[in-house]
Tab-separated table of C-alpha atoms in Angstrom:
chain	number	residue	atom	x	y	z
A	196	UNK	CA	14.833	13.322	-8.150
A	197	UNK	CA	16.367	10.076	-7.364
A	198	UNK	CA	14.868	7.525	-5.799
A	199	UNK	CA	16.680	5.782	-3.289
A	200	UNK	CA	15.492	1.918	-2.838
A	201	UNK	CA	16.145	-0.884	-0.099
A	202	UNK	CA	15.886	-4.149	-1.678
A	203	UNK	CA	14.779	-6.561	1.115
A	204	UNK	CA	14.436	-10.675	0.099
A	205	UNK	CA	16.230	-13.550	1.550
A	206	UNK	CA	17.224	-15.402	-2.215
A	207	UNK	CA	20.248	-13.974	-3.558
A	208	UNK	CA	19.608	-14.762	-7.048
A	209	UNK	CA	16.545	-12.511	-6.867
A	210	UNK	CA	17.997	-9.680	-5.274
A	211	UNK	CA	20.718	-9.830	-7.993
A	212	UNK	CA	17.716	-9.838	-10.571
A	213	UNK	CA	16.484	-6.976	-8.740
A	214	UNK	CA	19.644	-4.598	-8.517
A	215	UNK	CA	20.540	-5.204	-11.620
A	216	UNK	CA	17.335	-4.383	-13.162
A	217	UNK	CA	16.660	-1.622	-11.265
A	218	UNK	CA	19.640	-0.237	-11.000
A	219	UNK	CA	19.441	0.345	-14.750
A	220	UNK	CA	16.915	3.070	-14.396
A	221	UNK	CA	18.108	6.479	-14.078
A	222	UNK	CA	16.218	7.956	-11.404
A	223	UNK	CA	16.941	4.702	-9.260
A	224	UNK	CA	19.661	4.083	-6.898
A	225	UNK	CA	20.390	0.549	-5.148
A	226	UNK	CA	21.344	2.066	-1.639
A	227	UNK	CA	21.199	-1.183	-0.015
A	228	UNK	CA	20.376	-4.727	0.283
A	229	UNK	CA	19.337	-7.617	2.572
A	230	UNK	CA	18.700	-10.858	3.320
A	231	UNK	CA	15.525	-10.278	6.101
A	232	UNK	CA	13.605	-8.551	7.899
A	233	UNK	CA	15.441	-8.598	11.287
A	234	UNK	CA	18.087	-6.276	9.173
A	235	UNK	CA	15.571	-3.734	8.076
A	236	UNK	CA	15.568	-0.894	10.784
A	237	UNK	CA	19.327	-1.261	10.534
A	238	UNK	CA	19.544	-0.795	6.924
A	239	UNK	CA	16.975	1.994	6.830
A	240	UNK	CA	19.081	4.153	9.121
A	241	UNK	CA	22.418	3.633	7.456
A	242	UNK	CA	20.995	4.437	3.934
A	243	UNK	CA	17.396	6.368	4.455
A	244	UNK	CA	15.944	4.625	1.412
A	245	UNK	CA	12.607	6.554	0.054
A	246	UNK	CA	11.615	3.125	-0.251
A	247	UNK	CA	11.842	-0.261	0.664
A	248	UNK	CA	10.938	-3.290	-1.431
A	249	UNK	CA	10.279	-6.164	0.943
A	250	UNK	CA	9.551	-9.658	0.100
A	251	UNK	CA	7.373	-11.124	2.353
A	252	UNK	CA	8.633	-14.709	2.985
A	253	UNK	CA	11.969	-14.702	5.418
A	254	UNK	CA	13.526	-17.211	7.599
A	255	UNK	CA	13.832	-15.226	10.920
A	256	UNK	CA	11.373	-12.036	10.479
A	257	UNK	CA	9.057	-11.921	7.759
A	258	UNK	CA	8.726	-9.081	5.425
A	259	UNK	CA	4.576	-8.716	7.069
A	260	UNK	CA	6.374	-8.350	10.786
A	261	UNK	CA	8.913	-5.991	9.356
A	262	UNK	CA	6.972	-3.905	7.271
A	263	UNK	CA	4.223	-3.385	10.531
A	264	UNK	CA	7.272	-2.566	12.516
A	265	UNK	CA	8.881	-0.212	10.095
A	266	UNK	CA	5.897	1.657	9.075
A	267	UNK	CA	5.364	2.273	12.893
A	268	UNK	CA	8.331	4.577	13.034
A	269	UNK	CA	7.761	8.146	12.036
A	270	UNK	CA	9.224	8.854	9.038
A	271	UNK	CA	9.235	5.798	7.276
A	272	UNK	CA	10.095	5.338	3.847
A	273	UNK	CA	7.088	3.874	1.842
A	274	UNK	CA	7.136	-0.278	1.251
A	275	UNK	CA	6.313	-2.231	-1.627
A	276	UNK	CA	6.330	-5.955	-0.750
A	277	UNK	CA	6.983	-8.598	-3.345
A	278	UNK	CA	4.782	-11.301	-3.146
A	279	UNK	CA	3.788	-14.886	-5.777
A	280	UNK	CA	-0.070	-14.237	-4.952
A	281	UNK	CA	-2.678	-12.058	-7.212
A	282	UNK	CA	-4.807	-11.320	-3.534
A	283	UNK	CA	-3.690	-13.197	-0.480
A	284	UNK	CA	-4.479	-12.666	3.415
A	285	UNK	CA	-0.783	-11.553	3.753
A	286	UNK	CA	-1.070	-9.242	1.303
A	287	UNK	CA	-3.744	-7.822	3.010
A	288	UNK	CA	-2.044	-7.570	6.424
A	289	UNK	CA	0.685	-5.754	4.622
A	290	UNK	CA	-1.751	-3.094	3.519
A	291	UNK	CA	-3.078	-2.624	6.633
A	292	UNK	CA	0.519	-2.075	7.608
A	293	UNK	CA	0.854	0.588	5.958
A	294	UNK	CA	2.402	-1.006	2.751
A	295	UNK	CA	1.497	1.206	-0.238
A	296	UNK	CA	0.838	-1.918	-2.076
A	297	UNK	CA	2.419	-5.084	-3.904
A	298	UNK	CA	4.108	-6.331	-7.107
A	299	UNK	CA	4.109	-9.840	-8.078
A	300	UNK	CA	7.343	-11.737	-8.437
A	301	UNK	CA	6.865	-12.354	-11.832
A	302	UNK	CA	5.489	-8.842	-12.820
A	303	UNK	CA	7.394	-7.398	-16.051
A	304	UNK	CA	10.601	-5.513	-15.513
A	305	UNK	CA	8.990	-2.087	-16.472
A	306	UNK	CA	6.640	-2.502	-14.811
A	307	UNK	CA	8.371	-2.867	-11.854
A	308	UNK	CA	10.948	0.207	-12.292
A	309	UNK	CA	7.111	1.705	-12.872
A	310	UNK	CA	6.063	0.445	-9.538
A	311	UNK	CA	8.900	1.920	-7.328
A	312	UNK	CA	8.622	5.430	-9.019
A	313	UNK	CA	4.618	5.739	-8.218
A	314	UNK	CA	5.657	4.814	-4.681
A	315	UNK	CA	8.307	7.478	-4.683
A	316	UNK	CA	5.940	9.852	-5.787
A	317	UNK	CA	3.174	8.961	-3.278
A	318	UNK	CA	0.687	6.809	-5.353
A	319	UNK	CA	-0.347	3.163	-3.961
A	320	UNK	CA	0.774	0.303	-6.380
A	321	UNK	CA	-2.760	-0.572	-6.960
A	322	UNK	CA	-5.188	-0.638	-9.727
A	323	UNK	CA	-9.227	0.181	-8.989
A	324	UNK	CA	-8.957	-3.192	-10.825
A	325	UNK	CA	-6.746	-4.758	-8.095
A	326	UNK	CA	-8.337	-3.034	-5.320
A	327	UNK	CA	-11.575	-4.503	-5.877
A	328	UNK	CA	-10.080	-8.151	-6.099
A	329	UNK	CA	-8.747	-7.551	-2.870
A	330	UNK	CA	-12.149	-6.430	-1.719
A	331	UNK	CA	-13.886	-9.474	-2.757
A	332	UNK	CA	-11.262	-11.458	-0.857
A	333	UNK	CA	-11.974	-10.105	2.234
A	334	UNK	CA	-15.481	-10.726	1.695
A	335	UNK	CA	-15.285	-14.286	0.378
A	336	UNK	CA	-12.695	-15.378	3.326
A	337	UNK	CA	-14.245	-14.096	6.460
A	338	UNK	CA	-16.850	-12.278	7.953
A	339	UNK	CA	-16.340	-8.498	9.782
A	340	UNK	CA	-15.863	-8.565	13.297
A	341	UNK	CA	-13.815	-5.100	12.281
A	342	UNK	CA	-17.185	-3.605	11.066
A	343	UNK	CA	-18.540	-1.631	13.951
A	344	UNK	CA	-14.498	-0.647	14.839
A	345	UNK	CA	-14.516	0.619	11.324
A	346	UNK	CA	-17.886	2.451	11.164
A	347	UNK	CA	-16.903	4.422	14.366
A	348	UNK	CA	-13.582	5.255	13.182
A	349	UNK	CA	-15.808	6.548	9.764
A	350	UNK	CA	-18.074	8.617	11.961
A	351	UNK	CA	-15.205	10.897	12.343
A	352	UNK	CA	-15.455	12.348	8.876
A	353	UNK	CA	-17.571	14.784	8.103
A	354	UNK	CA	-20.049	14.151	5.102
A	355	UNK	CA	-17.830	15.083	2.212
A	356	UNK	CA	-15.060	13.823	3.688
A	357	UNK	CA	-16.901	10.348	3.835
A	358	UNK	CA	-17.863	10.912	0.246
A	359	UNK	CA	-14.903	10.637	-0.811
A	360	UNK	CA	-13.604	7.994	1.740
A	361	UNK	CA	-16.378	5.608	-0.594
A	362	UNK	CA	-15.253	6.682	-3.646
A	363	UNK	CA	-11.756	5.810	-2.445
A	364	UNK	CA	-12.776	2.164	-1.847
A	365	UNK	CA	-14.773	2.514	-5.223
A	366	UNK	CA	-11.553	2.123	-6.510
A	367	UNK	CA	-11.943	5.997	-8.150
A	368	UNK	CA	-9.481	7.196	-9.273
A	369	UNK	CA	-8.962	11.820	-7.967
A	370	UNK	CA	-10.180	12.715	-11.325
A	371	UNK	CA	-13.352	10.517	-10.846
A	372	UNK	CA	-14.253	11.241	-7.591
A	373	UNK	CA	-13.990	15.189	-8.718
A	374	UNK	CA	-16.307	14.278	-11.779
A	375	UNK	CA	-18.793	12.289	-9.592
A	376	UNK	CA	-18.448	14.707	-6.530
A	377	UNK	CA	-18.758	18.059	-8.127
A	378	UNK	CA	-15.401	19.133	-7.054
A	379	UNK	CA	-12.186	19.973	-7.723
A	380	UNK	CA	-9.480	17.689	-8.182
A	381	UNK	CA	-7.140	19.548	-5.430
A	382	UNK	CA	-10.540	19.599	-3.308
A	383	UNK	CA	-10.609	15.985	-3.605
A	384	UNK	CA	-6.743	16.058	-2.650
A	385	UNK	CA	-7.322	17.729	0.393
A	386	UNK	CA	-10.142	15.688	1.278
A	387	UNK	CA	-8.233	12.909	0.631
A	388	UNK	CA	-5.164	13.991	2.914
A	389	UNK	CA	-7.594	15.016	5.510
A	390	UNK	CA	-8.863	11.569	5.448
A	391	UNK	CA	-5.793	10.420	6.126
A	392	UNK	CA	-5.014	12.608	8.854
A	393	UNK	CA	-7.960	12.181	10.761
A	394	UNK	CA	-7.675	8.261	10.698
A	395	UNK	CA	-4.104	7.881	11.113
A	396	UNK	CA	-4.098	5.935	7.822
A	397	UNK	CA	-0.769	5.793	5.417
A	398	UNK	CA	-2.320	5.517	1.999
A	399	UNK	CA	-5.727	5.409	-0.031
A	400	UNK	CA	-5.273	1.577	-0.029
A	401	UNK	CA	-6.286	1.436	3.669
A	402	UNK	CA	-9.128	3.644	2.966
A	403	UNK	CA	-10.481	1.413	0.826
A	404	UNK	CA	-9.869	-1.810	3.757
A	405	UNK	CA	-11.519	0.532	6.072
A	406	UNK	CA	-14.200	1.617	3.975
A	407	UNK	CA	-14.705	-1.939	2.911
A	408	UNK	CA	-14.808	-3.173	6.342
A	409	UNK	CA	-17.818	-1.097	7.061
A	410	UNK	CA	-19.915	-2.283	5.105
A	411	UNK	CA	-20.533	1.056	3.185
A	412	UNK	CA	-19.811	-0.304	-0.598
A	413	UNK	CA	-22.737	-1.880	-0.557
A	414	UNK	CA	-24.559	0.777	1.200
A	415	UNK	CA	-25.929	3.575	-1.615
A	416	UNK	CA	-27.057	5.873	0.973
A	417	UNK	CA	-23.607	6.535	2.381
């Protein structure tokens, strides 16, 4: 399959970098670029990318605004924003968004090309490792007013289901959570997409925020 990408950033030398690198790959086609975020809807419905990668600092609409406005569509392709910081409030507000994660500007090139195809295939571009970091910066920065929102929103899993919503924010990986929960890896799949479902959530990443944001990491009983 090909994967058909949406370069968004407002620097021109970068978005040459970009193309050009990866446009080499062979399951990757350049469809389209731009210069901000004000051009994204347009762009998405000339070329119907499978996914967009945004950077997140523009002069007129930023790549946060456009992604939350994007992702708000139905059928939207997936985003990947660009961003200079490991964990970073923005970055965070992206995933809420409905981003299916982040690269850093100065990631390596392969990696990169590596980045766009997990997206493509519907895997977040985020480690447990990364995941976790992002955790603790939520935790270090602010407190929760989100955490009885969240813990009602939880209460309308069933038991498994939240199971496997913690092992999500555990940063486990489906293999894991099969291992740990006694089940299957397509159980854990479904589980997973019924999680999703249920919540109106785009991607494991925001599992893990909403998870997180109800205290239940820390909680061993849940």
């Amino acid at each position: 399959m090909t994967i058909r990408l949406l370069i968004i950033d407002d620097d021109p030398l970068v978005r040459a970098g970009l193309s050009f690198m990866l446009g080499g790959a062979e399951d990757i086609e350049i469809v389209g670029e731009g210069s901000d975020g004000a051009e994204v809807p347009e762009l998405v419905a000339a070329h119907a990318p499978d996914v967009v990668l945004m950077d997140i600092r523009m002069p007129r609409v930023d790549g946060l605004t456009a992604t939350e406005r994007l992702r708000a569509r139905p059928d939207a392709p997936d985003v990947v924003v660009l961003t200079t910081f490991h964990a970073d409030e923005q970055v965070l507000r992206a995933l809420r968004a409905g981003a299916a994660g982040f690269v850093l500007k100065d990631t390596a090139p392969a990696d990169i090309v590596a980045s766009v195809r997990r997206v493509a295939a519907g895997d977040p571009v985020l480690s447990p490792a990364v995941t976790r970091q992002l955790m603790t910066h939520v935790a270090d920065t602010a407190e929760h007013p989100r955490r009885a929102a969240a813990g009602v929103r939880l209460a309308e899993l069933a038991q498994r289901e939240r199971e496997v919503a913690v092992a999500v924010g555990q940063g486990r990986s489906n293999a894991e959570i099969a291992s740990a929960l006694y089940m299957s890896v397509p159980t854990v799949k479904t589980h997973v997409s019924r999680i999703l479902a249920k919540l109106g959530l785009n991607n494991r990443v925001q599992i893990a925020l909403l998870v997180h944001d109800a205290g239940l990491l820390d909680d061993e009983s849940a």
